[in-house]
mmCIF file of C-alpha atoms in Angstrom:
data_model
loop_
_atom_site.group_PDB
_atom_site.id
_atom_site.type_symbol
_atom_site.label_atom_id
_atom_site.label_comp_id
_atom_site.label_asym_id
_atom_site.label_seq_id
_atom_site.Cartn_x
_atom_site.Cartn_y
_atom_site.Cartn_z
ATOM 1 C CA ALA A 157 123.938 82.751 100.145
ATOM 2 C CA GLY A 158 120.387 81.692 99.318
ATOM 3 C CA ARG A 159 120.034 79.598 102.477
ATOM 4 C CA SER A 160 117.542 79.823 105.355
ATOM 5 C CA ASN A 161 117.279 78.202 108.797
ATOM 6 C CA LEU A 162 115.108 75.120 109.239
ATOM 7 C CA PRO A 163 112.009 75.599 111.404
ATOM 8 C CA ASP A 164 112.233 73.992 114.864
ATOM 9 C CA ASN A 165 109.587 71.329 114.201
ATOM 10 C CA LEU A 166 111.604 70.140 111.179
ATOM 11 C CA LYS A 167 114.931 70.389 113.044
ATOM 12 C CA ASN A 168 113.722 67.814 115.571
ATOM 13 C CA LEU A 169 113.544 65.180 112.824
ATOM 14 C CA PHE A 170 117.317 65.398 112.213
ATOM 15 C CA ARG A 171 120.333 64.368 114.267
ATOM 16 C CA SER A 172 122.868 66.972 115.375
ATOM 17 C CA VAL A 173 126.322 66.626 113.837
ATOM 18 C CA ALA A 174 129.501 68.015 115.406
ATOM 19 C CA MET A 175 132.000 69.676 113.059
ATOM 20 C CA VAL A 176 135.534 70.943 113.644
ATOM 21 C CA VAL A 177 137.567 73.695 112.006
ATOM 22 C CA PRO A 178 139.872 72.159 109.360
ATOM 23 C CA ASP A 179 143.576 72.041 110.224
ATOM 24 C CA ARG A 180 145.012 74.197 107.463
ATOM 25 C CA ASN A 181 148.622 73.467 108.380
ATOM 26 C CA LEU A 182 148.099 69.715 108.031
ATOM 27 C CA ILE A 183 146.122 70.087 104.782
ATOM 28 C CA ALA A 184 148.814 72.358 103.284
ATOM 29 C CA GLN A 185 151.599 70.022 104.415
ATOM 30 C CA VAL A 186 149.984 66.931 102.850
ATOM 31 C CA MET A 187 149.239 68.796 99.612
ATOM 32 C CA LEU A 188 152.800 70.123 99.333
ATOM 33 C CA TYR A 189 154.214 66.642 99.886
ATOM 34 C CA SER A 190 151.864 65.293 97.203
ATOM 35 C CA GLN A 191 153.171 67.990 94.813
ATOM 36 C CA GLY A 192 156.778 66.891 95.365
ATOM 37 C CA ILE A 193 157.827 69.674 97.763
ATOM 38 C CA VAL A 194 160.467 68.111 100.059
ATOM 39 C CA HIS A 195 160.477 70.804 102.774
ATOM 40 C CA ALA A 196 156.672 70.789 103.046
ATOM 41 C CA GLU A 197 156.578 70.736 106.870
ATOM 42 C CA ALA A 198 158.368 74.074 107.256
ATOM 43 C CA LEU A 199 156.809 75.767 104.226
ATOM 44 C CA SER A 200 153.196 74.772 104.980
ATOM 45 C CA CYS A 201 153.175 76.736 108.251
ATOM 46 C CA LYS A 202 154.592 79.811 106.505
ATOM 47 C CA ILE A 203 152.092 79.804 103.662
ATOM 48 C CA VAL A 204 149.112 79.322 106.016
ATOM 49 C CA ASP A 205 150.386 82.183 108.222
ATOM 50 C CA LEU A 206 150.756 84.366 105.137
ATOM 51 C CA PHE A 207 147.123 83.766 104.100
ATOM 52 C CA GLN A 208 145.842 84.441 107.619
ATOM 53 C CA MET A 209 147.893 87.664 107.917
ATOM 54 C CA CYS A 210 146.666 88.857 104.515
ATOM 55 C CA GLU A 211 143.073 88.236 105.593
ATOM 56 C CA ALA A 212 143.587 90.088 108.892
ATOM 57 C CA ARG A 213 145.589 93.100 107.659
ATOM 58 C CA MET A 214 144.169 93.858 104.228
ATOM 59 C CA SER A 215 141.050 95.885 103.574
ATOM 60 C CA LYS A 216 137.745 94.034 103.309
ATOM 61 C CA GLN A 217 136.813 93.618 99.653
ATOM 62 C CA THR A 218 134.013 91.501 98.192
ATOM 63 C CA HIS A 219 136.386 89.911 95.663
ATOM 64 C CA TYR A 220 139.008 88.877 98.256
ATOM 65 C CA ASP A 221 139.142 85.229 99.262
ATOM 66 C CA PHE A 222 141.901 83.720 101.401
ATOM 67 C CA GLY A 223 140.083 80.472 102.201
ATOM 68 C CA LEU A 224 140.965 76.831 101.593
ATOM 69 C CA ARG A 225 140.088 76.934 97.878
ATOM 70 C CA ALA A 226 142.529 79.777 97.237
ATOM 71 C CA LEU A 227 145.147 77.997 99.372
ATOM 72 C CA LYS A 228 144.702 74.753 97.428
ATOM 73 C CA THR A 229 145.089 76.548 94.086
ATOM 74 C CA LEU A 230 148.350 78.089 95.294
ATOM 75 C CA LEU A 231 149.754 74.755 96.571
ATOM 76 C CA VAL A 232 148.930 72.913 93.342
ATOM 77 C CA SER A 233 150.417 75.714 91.211
ATOM 78 C CA ALA A 234 153.584 75.683 93.374
ATOM 79 C CA GLY A 235 154.119 72.018 92.503
ATOM 80 C CA GLY A 236 153.766 72.798 88.795
ATOM 81 C CA LEU A 237 156.151 75.759 89.062
ATOM 82 C CA LYS A 238 158.757 73.574 90.793
ATOM 83 C CA ARG A 239 158.597 70.963 88.038
ATOM 84 C CA LEU A 240 158.954 73.644 85.350
ATOM 85 C CA ALA A 241 161.889 75.260 87.162
ATOM 86 C CA GLN A 242 163.651 71.892 87.567
ATOM 87 C CA GLU A 243 163.271 71.192 83.857
ATOM 88 C CA ALA A 244 164.974 74.514 83.122
ATOM 89 C CA SER A 245 167.772 74.386 85.735
ATOM 90 C CA GLY A 246 168.289 70.662 86.319
ATOM 91 C CA ARG A 247 168.145 68.757 89.582
ATOM 92 C CA VAL A 248 168.683 70.725 92.793
ATOM 93 C CA VAL A 249 169.842 68.998 96.032
ATOM 94 C CA GLY A 250 171.007 69.802 99.560
ATOM 95 C CA GLU A 251 170.739 73.267 101.047
ATOM 96 C CA ASN A 252 170.018 74.783 97.649
ATOM 97 C CA LEU A 253 166.789 72.756 97.470
ATOM 98 C CA ALA A 254 165.249 74.545 100.481
ATOM 99 C CA ARG A 255 165.937 77.961 98.948
ATOM 100 C CA PHE A 256 164.774 76.733 95.545
ATOM 101 C CA GLU A 257 161.431 75.524 96.938
ATOM 102 C CA THR A 258 160.974 78.737 98.940
ATOM 103 C CA ASP A 259 161.506 80.833 95.785
ATOM 104 C CA VAL A 260 158.994 78.681 93.908
ATOM 105 C CA LEU A 261 156.418 79.154 96.684
ATOM 106 C CA ILE A 262 156.996 82.935 96.754
ATOM 107 C CA LYS A 263 156.464 83.085 92.986
ATOM 108 C CA GLY A 264 153.298 80.986 93.282
ATOM 109 C CA THR A 265 152.027 83.256 96.075
ATOM 110 C CA CYS A 266 152.583 86.375 93.962
ATOM 111 C CA ASN A 267 150.881 84.754 90.949
ATOM 112 C CA ASN A 268 147.902 83.819 93.118
ATOM 113 C CA ILE A 269 147.411 86.938 95.279
ATOM 114 C CA LEU A 270 148.774 89.918 93.280
ATOM 115 C CA PRO A 271 146.104 89.957 90.499
ATOM 116 C CA LYS A 272 143.253 90.469 92.987
ATOM 117 C CA LEU A 273 144.809 93.223 95.126
ATOM 118 C CA ILE A 274 143.627 96.824 95.070
ATOM 119 C CA LYS A 275 146.294 99.560 95.034
ATOM 120 C CA GLN A 276 146.391 100.328 98.789
ATOM 121 C CA ASP A 277 146.819 96.645 99.702
ATOM 122 C CA LEU A 278 149.949 96.142 97.578
ATOM 123 C CA ALA A 279 152.153 97.688 100.281
ATOM 124 C CA VAL A 280 150.460 95.517 102.948
ATOM 125 C CA PHE A 281 151.134 92.382 100.889
ATOM 126 C CA SER A 282 154.782 93.407 100.434
ATOM 127 C CA ASP A 283 155.179 93.809 104.217
ATOM 128 C CA VAL A 284 153.475 90.475 104.972
ATOM 129 C CA LEU A 285 155.576 88.654 102.363
ATOM 130 C CA ASN A 286 158.785 90.148 103.798
ATOM 131 C CA GLU A 287 157.713 89.204 107.310
ATOM 132 C CA ILE A 288 157.019 85.556 106.440
ATOM 133 C CA PHE A 289 159.889 85.179 103.945
ATOM 134 C CA PRO A 290 162.664 87.628 105.034
ATOM 135 C CA ASN A 291 164.460 89.588 102.274
ATOM 136 C CA SER A 292 161.887 88.517 99.672
ATOM 137 C CA GLU A 293 160.350 90.848 97.092
ATOM 138 C CA ILE A 294 157.134 90.848 95.099
ATOM 139 C CA ILE A 295 157.712 89.012 91.817
ATOM 140 C CA LYS A 296 155.941 90.565 88.831
ATOM 141 C CA MET A 297 154.509 88.383 86.058
ATOM 142 C CA GLU A 298 157.027 88.035 83.253
ATOM 143 C CA ASP A 299 156.865 86.125 79.966
ATOM 144 C CA GLN A 300 158.963 87.797 77.286
ATOM 145 C CA ASN A 301 157.479 85.846 74.379
ATOM 146 C CA LEU A 302 153.896 86.545 75.467
ATOM 147 C CA ARG A 303 154.740 90.173 76.312
ATOM 148 C CA SER A 304 156.056 90.851 72.792
ATOM 149 C CA ASN A 305 152.876 89.297 71.341
ATOM 150 C CA ILE A 306 150.699 91.424 73.650
ATOM 151 C CA VAL A 307 152.488 94.616 72.538
ATOM 152 C CA GLU A 308 152.049 93.608 68.881
ATOM 153 C CA ILE A 309 148.318 92.912 69.336
ATOM 154 C CA CYS A 310 147.908 96.238 71.187
ATOM 155 C CA GLN A 311 149.456 98.110 68.275
ATOM 156 C CA LYS A 312 147.188 96.241 65.844
ATOM 157 C CA HIS A 313 144.045 97.355 67.735
ATOM 158 C CA ASP A 314 145.350 100.877 68.562
ATOM 159 C CA TYR A 315 145.662 100.131 72.291
ATOM 160 C CA VAL A 316 148.471 101.796 74.253
ATOM 161 C CA PRO A 317 150.678 98.989 75.672
ATOM 162 C CA ASN A 318 151.802 100.738 78.854
ATOM 163 C CA GLU A 319 153.182 98.687 81.761
ATOM 164 C CA SER A 320 150.024 98.699 83.919
ATOM 165 C CA PHE A 321 147.848 97.293 81.109
ATOM 166 C CA VAL A 322 150.433 94.713 79.986
ATOM 167 C CA GLN A 323 150.871 93.559 83.615
ATOM 168 C CA LYS A 324 147.100 93.066 83.924
ATOM 169 C CA VAL A 325 147.053 90.950 80.764
ATOM 170 C CA LEU A 326 149.968 88.856 82.087
ATOM 171 C CA GLN A 327 148.207 88.482 85.459
ATOM 172 C CA LEU A 328 145.044 87.342 83.673
ATOM 173 C CA HIS A 329 147.157 84.789 81.803
ATOM 174 C CA GLU A 330 148.556 83.362 85.060
ATOM 175 C CA VAL A 331 145.090 83.106 86.632
ATOM 176 C CA ILE A 332 143.674 81.408 83.516
ATOM 177 C CA LEU A 333 146.462 78.809 83.715
ATOM 178 C CA MET A 334 145.561 78.080 87.372
ATOM 179 C CA ARG A 335 141.745 78.207 87.256
ATOM 180 C CA HIS A 336 138.985 77.320 84.801
ATOM 181 C CA GLY A 337 136.654 79.903 86.371
ATOM 182 C CA ILE A 338 137.848 83.527 86.425
ATOM 183 C CA MET A 339 136.315 86.817 87.546
ATOM 184 C CA CYS A 340 137.461 90.112 86.021
ATOM 185 C CA VAL A 341 136.276 92.748 88.506
ATOM 186 C CA GLY A 342 136.525 96.519 88.138
ATOM 187 C CA PRO A 343 134.649 99.687 87.166
ATOM 188 C CA VAL A 344 133.271 100.184 83.664
ATOM 189 C CA GLY A 345 135.850 101.368 81.122
ATOM 190 C CA CYS A 346 138.930 99.868 82.813
ATOM 191 C CA ALA A 347 139.972 97.621 79.898
ATOM 192 C CA LYS A 348 138.538 94.308 81.158
ATOM 193 C CA SER A 349 137.152 93.338 77.739
ATOM 194 C CA ALA A 350 140.259 94.669 75.961
ATOM 195 C CA ALA A 351 142.534 92.578 78.236
ATOM 196 C CA ILE A 352 140.541 89.383 77.572
ATOM 197 C CA ARG A 353 140.552 89.867 73.794
ATOM 198 C CA THR A 354 144.230 90.886 73.726
ATOM 199 C CA LEU A 355 145.292 87.840 75.770
ATOM 200 C CA LEU A 356 143.294 85.404 73.619
ATOM 201 C CA GLU A 357 144.883 86.779 70.434
ATOM 202 C CA ALA A 358 148.370 86.869 71.990
ATOM 203 C CA MET A 359 148.108 83.225 73.133
ATOM 204 C CA GLU A 360 146.882 82.214 69.668
ATOM 205 C CA LYS A 361 149.855 83.996 68.112
ATOM 206 C CA ALA A 362 152.253 82.346 70.586
ATOM 207 C CA ASP A 363 151.234 78.698 70.075
ATOM 208 C CA GLY A 364 149.064 78.753 66.944
ATOM 209 C CA ARG A 365 146.036 77.355 68.821
ATOM 210 C CA LYS A 366 142.851 79.063 67.632
ATOM 211 C CA GLY A 367 140.741 80.796 70.275
ATOM 212 C CA ASN A 368 136.971 81.343 70.293
ATOM 213 C CA LEU A 369 135.316 83.986 72.470
ATOM 214 C CA TYR A 370 131.617 83.793 73.346
ATOM 215 C CA ILE A 371 130.084 86.823 75.088
ATOM 216 C CA ILE A 372 126.787 86.332 76.947
ATOM 217 C CA ASP A 373 124.727 88.896 78.865
ATOM 218 C CA PRO A 374 123.162 86.661 81.550
ATOM 219 C CA LYS A 375 120.739 89.378 82.698
ATOM 220 C CA ALA A 376 119.250 89.764 79.211
ATOM 221 C CA MET A 377 117.521 86.378 79.315
ATOM 222 C CA GLU A 378 115.655 84.009 81.609
ATOM 223 C CA LYS A 379 117.578 81.307 83.448
ATOM 224 C CA GLU A 380 115.892 78.670 81.248
ATOM 225 C CA ALA A 381 117.136 80.415 78.094
ATOM 226 C CA LEU A 382 120.669 80.389 79.522
ATOM 227 C CA TYR A 383 120.890 76.796 80.782
ATOM 228 C CA GLY A 384 118.010 75.052 78.979
ATOM 229 C CA SER A 385 114.525 73.854 79.878
ATOM 230 C CA LEU A 386 112.655 70.579 80.310
ATOM 231 C CA ASP A 387 109.147 70.297 78.890
ATOM 232 C CA GLY A 388 106.952 68.954 81.711
ATOM 233 C CA THR A 389 104.529 67.274 79.281
ATOM 234 C CA THR A 390 106.799 65.619 76.699
ATOM 235 C CA MET A 391 109.903 65.468 78.964
ATOM 236 C CA GLU A 392 111.861 66.844 76.014
ATOM 237 C CA TRP A 393 115.042 68.774 76.822
ATOM 238 C CA THR A 394 115.917 72.013 74.977
ATOM 239 C CA ASP A 395 119.453 73.418 75.325
ATOM 240 C CA GLY A 396 120.019 77.005 76.441
ATOM 241 C CA VAL A 397 122.694 79.399 75.161
ATOM 242 C CA PHE A 398 125.433 78.223 77.552
ATOM 243 C CA THR A 399 124.629 74.498 77.357
ATOM 244 C CA SER A 400 124.488 74.720 73.558
ATOM 245 C CA ILE A 401 128.032 76.162 73.429
ATOM 246 C CA LEU A 402 129.316 73.536 75.877
ATOM 247 C CA ARG A 403 127.665 70.665 73.976
ATOM 248 C CA THR A 404 129.115 71.900 70.663
ATOM 249 C CA VAL A 405 132.617 71.822 72.181
ATOM 250 C CA LEU A 406 132.100 68.355 73.697
ATOM 251 C CA ASP A 407 130.715 66.929 70.424
ATOM 252 C CA ASN A 408 134.022 67.909 68.756
ATOM 253 C CA GLN A 409 132.609 67.646 65.233
ATOM 254 C CA ARG A 410 134.938 70.317 63.826
ATOM 255 C CA GLY A 411 137.970 69.852 66.037
ATOM 256 C CA GLU A 412 136.611 72.049 68.852
ATOM 257 C CA LEU A 413 138.682 70.226 71.473
ATOM 258 C CA ASP A 414 141.860 71.451 69.746
ATOM 259 C CA LYS A 415 140.851 75.121 70.164
ATOM 260 C CA ARG A 416 140.477 77.441 73.149
ATOM 261 C CA HIS A 417 136.927 78.311 74.166
ATOM 262 C CA TRP A 418 136.303 81.213 76.548
ATOM 263 C CA VAL A 419 132.725 81.985 77.592
ATOM 264 C CA VAL A 420 132.416 85.513 79.010
ATOM 265 C CA PHE A 421 129.375 86.306 81.181
ATOM 266 C CA ASP A 422 129.277 90.098 80.913
ATOM 267 C CA GLY A 423 126.855 91.273 83.602
ATOM 268 C CA ASP A 424 126.025 91.302 87.312
ATOM 269 C CA VAL A 425 126.906 88.085 89.138
ATOM 270 C CA ASP A 426 123.427 87.382 90.522
ATOM 271 C CA PRO A 427 122.717 84.199 92.559
ATOM 272 C CA GLU A 428 119.616 83.747 90.378
ATOM 273 C CA TRP A 429 121.790 82.477 87.522
ATOM 274 C CA ALA A 430 125.331 82.223 88.967
ATOM 275 C CA GLU A 431 124.525 79.618 91.678
ATOM 276 C CA ASN A 432 123.873 77.068 88.913
ATOM 277 C CA LEU A 433 127.530 77.412 87.906
ATOM 278 C CA ASN A 434 128.912 76.426 91.338
ATOM 279 C CA SER A 435 129.375 72.748 90.443
ATOM 280 C CA VAL A 436 130.947 73.862 87.134
ATOM 281 C CA LEU A 437 133.384 76.271 88.780
ATOM 282 C CA ASP A 438 134.646 73.927 91.517
ATOM 283 C CA ASP A 439 136.871 70.866 91.100
ATOM 284 C CA ASN A 440 133.969 68.704 89.891
ATOM 285 C CA LYS A 441 133.852 70.632 86.577
ATOM 286 C CA LEU A 442 130.385 69.203 86.061
ATOM 287 C CA LEU A 443 127.157 70.803 84.803
ATOM 288 C CA THR A 444 124.127 68.780 85.898
ATOM 289 C CA LEU A 445 121.010 69.477 83.846
ATOM 290 C CA PRO A 446 117.407 69.113 85.109
ATOM 291 C CA SER A 447 117.022 66.283 82.586
ATOM 292 C CA GLY A 448 119.548 64.251 84.626
ATOM 293 C CA GLU A 449 122.301 64.622 82.021
ATOM 294 C CA ARG A 450 125.804 65.604 83.167
ATOM 295 C CA LEU A 451 128.210 67.597 81.019
ATOM 296 C CA ASN A 452 131.918 67.667 81.896
ATOM 297 C CA ILE A 453 133.907 70.854 81.365
ATOM 298 C CA PRO A 454 136.875 70.087 79.034
ATOM 299 C CA GLU A 455 140.399 71.352 79.710
ATOM 300 C CA ASN A 456 140.283 73.883 76.861
ATOM 301 C CA PHE A 457 137.127 75.557 78.241
ATOM 302 C CA ARG A 458 137.210 78.672 80.461
ATOM 303 C CA ILE A 459 134.354 80.541 82.125
ATOM 304 C CA ILE A 460 135.041 84.267 82.655
ATOM 305 C CA LEU A 461 132.703 86.464 84.686
ATOM 306 C CA GLU A 462 133.182 90.127 83.754
ATOM 307 C CA VAL A 463 131.576 92.412 86.325
ATOM 308 C CA ASP A 464 132.006 95.883 87.840
ATOM 309 C CA ASN A 465 131.259 94.786 91.426
ATOM 310 C CA LEU A 466 130.299 91.709 93.428
ATOM 311 C CA LYS A 467 127.704 93.154 95.795
ATOM 312 C CA TYR A 468 125.126 90.554 94.661
ATOM 313 C CA ALA A 469 127.513 87.574 94.450
ATOM 314 C CA THR A 470 127.569 84.880 97.141
ATOM 315 C CA PRO A 471 130.819 83.801 98.877
ATOM 316 C CA ALA A 472 130.289 80.314 97.395
ATOM 317 C CA THR A 473 130.658 81.691 93.851
ATOM 318 C CA VAL A 474 133.489 84.106 94.718
ATOM 319 C CA SER A 475 135.628 81.418 96.392
ATOM 320 C CA ARG A 476 135.392 79.156 93.323
ATOM 321 C CA CYS A 477 136.909 81.698 90.917
ATOM 322 C CA GLY A 478 140.327 83.147 90.289
ATOM 323 C CA MET A 479 140.243 86.948 90.636
ATOM 324 C CA VAL A 480 141.755 89.732 88.550
ATOM 325 C CA TRP A 481 141.110 93.289 89.769
ATOM 326 C CA PHE A 482 141.079 96.154 87.245
ATOM 327 C CA SER A 483 141.399 99.540 88.955
ATOM 328 C CA GLU A 484 140.488 102.901 87.413
ATOM 329 C CA ASP A 485 144.164 103.719 86.821
ATOM 330 C CA THR A 486 144.817 100.553 84.761
ATOM 331 C CA ILE A 487 144.300 102.807 81.750
ATOM 332 C CA THR A 488 144.566 106.592 81.765
ATOM 333 C CA THR A 489 142.407 109.149 79.966
ATOM 334 C CA GLU A 490 145.330 109.852 77.598
ATOM 335 C CA MET A 491 145.439 106.153 76.660
ATOM 336 C CA CYS A 492 141.710 106.236 75.857
ATOM 337 C CA LEU A 493 142.175 109.324 73.687
ATOM 338 C CA ASN A 494 145.132 107.775 71.827
ATOM 339 C CA HIS A 495 142.962 104.703 71.153
ATOM 340 C CA LEU A 496 140.148 106.972 69.905
ATOM 341 C CA ILE A 497 142.464 108.840 67.512
ATOM 342 C CA GLY A 498 143.850 105.527 66.237
ATOM 343 C CA LYS A 499 140.333 104.205 65.537
ATOM 344 C CA LEU A 500 139.248 107.413 63.811
ATOM 345 C CA SER A 501 142.346 107.445 61.576
ATOM 346 C CA LYS A 502 141.401 103.997 60.199
ATOM 347 C CA ALA A 503 137.593 104.302 60.268
ATOM 348 C CA ASP A 504 135.543 104.023 57.076
ATOM 349 C CA PHE A 505 133.265 107.056 57.548
ATOM 350 C CA LEU A 506 131.456 106.771 54.189
ATOM 351 C CA GLY A 507 131.204 102.979 54.218
ATOM 352 C CA ASP A 508 132.435 102.593 50.634
ATOM 353 C CA ARG A 509 136.118 101.732 51.154
ATOM 354 C CA ASN A 510 137.258 98.218 50.260
ATOM 355 C CA ILE A 511 139.686 96.248 52.414
ATOM 356 C CA GLY A 512 143.274 97.207 51.600
ATOM 357 C CA GLU A 513 142.391 100.540 49.978
ATOM 358 C CA GLU A 514 144.298 103.620 51.062
ATOM 359 C CA ILE A 515 142.774 105.988 53.613
ATOM 360 C CA PRO A 516 141.576 109.194 51.895
ATOM 361 C CA ALA A 517 143.950 112.161 52.197
ATOM 362 C CA ALA A 518 141.131 114.373 53.507
ATOM 363 C CA GLN A 519 140.515 111.970 56.402
ATOM 364 C CA THR A 520 144.228 111.865 57.276
ATOM 365 C CA LEU A 521 144.393 115.684 57.176
ATOM 366 C CA PHE A 522 141.280 115.953 59.376
ATOM 367 C CA ILE A 523 142.805 113.613 62.007
ATOM 368 C CA GLU A 524 146.054 115.607 61.976
ATOM 369 C CA GLU A 525 144.091 118.821 62.591
ATOM 370 C CA ILE A 526 142.021 117.521 65.528
ATOM 371 C CA THR A 527 144.814 115.538 67.250
ATOM 372 C CA PRO A 528 146.257 118.576 69.140
ATOM 373 C CA LEU A 529 142.743 119.397 70.405
ATOM 374 C CA VAL A 530 142.135 115.814 71.564
ATOM 375 C CA LEU A 531 145.577 114.987 72.973
ATOM 376 C CA GLY A 532 147.001 118.460 73.704
ATOM 377 C CA ASP A 533 150.089 119.930 72.090
ATOM 378 C CA GLY A 534 152.382 120.151 75.125
ATOM 379 C CA ARG A 535 151.689 123.842 75.707
ATOM 380 C CA THR A 536 147.941 123.633 76.338
ATOM 381 C CA THR A 537 145.809 120.935 77.904
ATOM 382 C CA SER A 538 143.566 118.702 75.861
ATOM 383 C CA LEU A 539 140.158 120.210 75.067
ATOM 384 C CA VAL A 540 138.559 116.755 75.488
ATOM 385 C CA VAL A 541 140.195 116.217 78.910
ATOM 386 C CA ASP A 542 138.969 119.648 80.074
ATOM 387 C CA ALA A 543 135.457 118.882 78.815
ATOM 388 C CA LEU A 544 135.549 115.474 80.516
ATOM 389 C CA GLU A 545 136.614 116.957 83.857
ATOM 390 C CA PHE A 546 133.838 119.546 83.617
ATOM 391 C CA ALA A 547 131.235 116.891 82.746
ATOM 392 C CA MET A 548 132.350 114.662 85.666
ATOM 393 C CA SER A 549 131.946 117.577 88.080
ATOM 394 C CA ARG A 550 128.315 118.208 87.082
ATOM 395 C CA PRO A 551 125.320 116.429 88.703
ATOM 396 C CA HIS A 552 123.994 113.460 86.699
ATOM 397 C CA ILE A 553 120.871 111.293 86.906
ATOM 398 C CA MET A 554 123.004 108.167 86.303
ATOM 399 C CA ILE A 555 126.461 107.642 87.789
ATOM 400 C CA PRO A 556 128.898 109.225 85.286
ATOM 401 C CA THR A 557 131.877 107.203 84.058
ATOM 402 C CA ARG A 558 134.708 108.177 81.729
ATOM 403 C CA ASP A 559 133.759 105.452 79.241
ATOM 404 C CA ARG A 560 130.078 106.447 79.123
ATOM 405 C CA LEU A 561 130.909 110.138 78.615
ATOM 406 C CA PHE A 562 133.353 109.338 75.793
ATOM 407 C CA GLN A 563 130.697 107.359 73.983
#
């Protein structure tokens, strides 16, 4: 985590300090009470046990975090879910209240843990949930209004809105509501970028609030170019790419505070640049510059780290972010091919077609002719799928991926 032990001669200059392991049950109980949960004493023990059992039984993944930060996010979101549910169903009292609060906590747990789980851990989570809360089931993300908008946006961009992709977009939406720092983790070509863009457009369509997306490759520039630099001679501060975007939003000269702003760091999460975001990603929401200036992160600002793995990331950065895992089967090869055919059918090959003009008949006929070869005709397999399988089986200098081979 970028830390090293102090040498013994320096250690002698400091006093020893005793520390104890935090009492998670007590912390959870106090937080649930503060969120308006009446049966906090009974529920706090259950939710802490659930987190500990998940940590013990599930596979070890670099993007898993079942620590206090994840627990706090769940407890705070449970309070918000209870208030929303009470607004919809009215006041609940007596024995019904205990069941009502349990259901709210189960929903909050699913919203918090499900998005980060890999496929083989879903069954483990189901067993743990049923053990802690008997006769309970995993609750999938559901928002009919947002779902219909997602499907519409998918059709607009020639994406295939199958259930696995739509669920990932809905999971990303839930995590974005809970956290201001999010990590989208998964292999290349698993629809991470497509999910982010689709969700931003769907949310804009749902509430009419404009969304801006800024994509930065943090490994393509020096740390000073990303965050800014201080001239040692003149003491003049020059903003970097990220600080410039943040300052533009905070200045609010063109109504930026009324829009959504998502900054996507598309590249390896390396401590060299990511450690500087730790104070931004935690509850302080504060970026401290070398010039001494402090910039607060506004409520409409989200930081999304899009990465294929977290082997270089430190636990400090991982624990501060909400996680969404994209597995290789989030989108199938057939979905990729359908998207490709859709793009080709609308593409301007000659570059001389004006917006709104009809697609040439020759292009339409060409697409109709090649579609059976690309997608298969039901009797024979797709030529492209066969070629892809052959290419994946051959030795490569670089690690082959479906997305790279398609391109």
